[in-house]
Coordinates of C-alpha atoms in Angstrom, one line a residue:
M1240 CA 117.0 152.2 19.9
T1241 CA 114.2 151.8 18.2
T1242 CA 110.5 152.9 18.0
D1243 CA 107.1 151.6 17.4
D1244 CA 107.7 153.7 14.0
F1245 CA 109.5 152.8 11.3
V1246 CA 112.7 155.4 11.3
A1247 CA 114.9 156.0 8.4
L1248 CA 118.7 155.7 8.6
P1249 CA 120.6 158.5 6.2
A1250 CA 119.4 157.2 2.2
Q1251 CA 122.8 156.2 0.3
D1252 CA 123.2 156.7 -3.5
T1253 CA 123.6 153.9 -5.1
A1254 CA 123.6 154.6 -8.6
N1255 CA 127.1 153.4 -9.2
K1256 CA 126.8 150.6 -7.3
S1257 CA 126.8 146.9 -9.0
V1258 CA 126.1 144.5 -5.6
Y1259 CA 125.3 146.2 -2.1
S1260 CA 123.0 145.0 1.5
Y1261 CA 122.5 146.0 4.7
S1262 CA 124.2 144.4 7.9
V1263 CA 121.4 144.5 10.7
V1264 CA 122.9 143.1 14.6
N1265 CA 120.0 143.5 17.4
K1266 CA 121.9 143.8 20.4
G1267 CA 119.4 143.7 22.4
S1268 CA 116.5 141.0 23.2
E1269 CA 113.7 141.7 21.7
P1270 CA 113.3 141.3 17.5
V1271 CA 113.2 143.7 14.8
V1272 CA 111.4 144.9 11.7
A1273 CA 114.3 145.5 8.6
Q1274 CA 112.5 147.3 5.3
V1275 CA 114.8 148.6 3.1
E1276 CA 113.2 151.0 0.3
I1277 CA 113.9 152.3 -3.2
G1278 CA 113.9 155.1 -5.0
P1279 CA 114.4 157.7 -8.1
N1280 CA 115.4 160.8 -6.3
G1281 CA 116.1 161.1 -2.7
E1282 CA 112.3 161.9 -1.7
D1283 CA 109.3 158.8 -2.9
Y1284 CA 110.8 155.6 -2.0
L1285 CA 108.7 152.6 -2.2
V1286 CA 109.3 149.1 0.1
D1287 CA 111.7 146.4 -1.4
V1288 CA 112.4 144.2 0.9
E1289 CA 111.5 143.0 4.5
E1290 CA 113.0 140.8 6.9
I1291 CA 112.7 139.5 10.6
V1292 CA 115.5 140.9 12.6
P1293 CA 116.1 137.5 16.3
D1294 CA 116.5 139.1 19.0
G1295 CA 120.7 139.0 19.9
G1296 CA 120.8 138.0 15.9
M1297 CA 122.4 139.8 12.8
A1298 CA 120.2 139.5 9.3
V1299 CA 121.6 140.6 6.1
V1300 CA 119.0 142.3 4.0
V1301 CA 119.7 142.6 -0.1
P1302 CA 117.2 144.6 -2.4
V1303 CA 116.4 143.4 -4.5
K1304 CA 114.9 145.5 -7.2
F1305 CA 117.1 148.4 -8.2
Q1306 CA 116.7 152.5 -8.0
R1307 CA 119.2 155.5 -7.4
Y1308 CA 118.5 155.5 -3.5
T1309 CA 118.5 153.0 -1.3
R1310 CA 117.9 153.7 2.0
L1311 CA 116.9 150.7 5.7
L1312 CA 114.3 151.5 8.0
V1313 CA 113.6 149.9 11.9
K1314 CA 111.2 149.6 14.1
S1315 CA 110.7 147.7 17.3
L1316 CA 107.8 144.8 16.2
I1317 CA 106.5 144.4 19.3
E1318 CA 105.0 147.9 19.8
G1319 CA 106.9 149.7 23.0
R1320 CA 109.5 146.9 23.2
P1321 CA 112.7 149.2 21.8
T1322 CA 116.1 147.0 21.4
E1323 CA 119.1 148.6 20.6
V1324 CA 120.5 147.7 16.3
K1325 CA 123.8 148.3 14.5
V1326 CA 123.2 148.8 10.6
Y1327 CA 125.4 148.9 8.4
F1328 CA 126.2 149.1 4.4
Q1329 CA 128.7 147.4 2.8
S1330 CA 129.2 148.1 -1.4
Q1331 CA 130.7 147.2 -3.4
R1332 CA 131.4 148.4 -7.4
V1333 CA 132.7 146.5 -10.1
T1334 CA 134.5 147.6 -12.6

C-alpha cells in the first residue's frame, strides 16, 4: 500500500546488469508516483526518473543514468488516498 510519503523498496545492485527495469502495477483506484533513484554506494541516492501510474494501470520505469545501486520508491499522488501496487524488478545481463 502506498502512503503520502515515498517508501523505498530494497535497493538492487545493478553493477553487472546491462538492461533493467521496474514494472509498477497499480492494483488500486488512485494514481501512484513511482520514482527511480540511483546511487554509488547503497546509501546516497539521487532521483533519476519519475512516472505517474494511473489507477488500474501499469508503467515500466527504466533508469536513464547509471550508478551501481538502483531502487524504486512509490507514494500516493493524492494525499490521504492510498492504493495497492505490485512492483517487479527485471534485469538482463548480456555477455
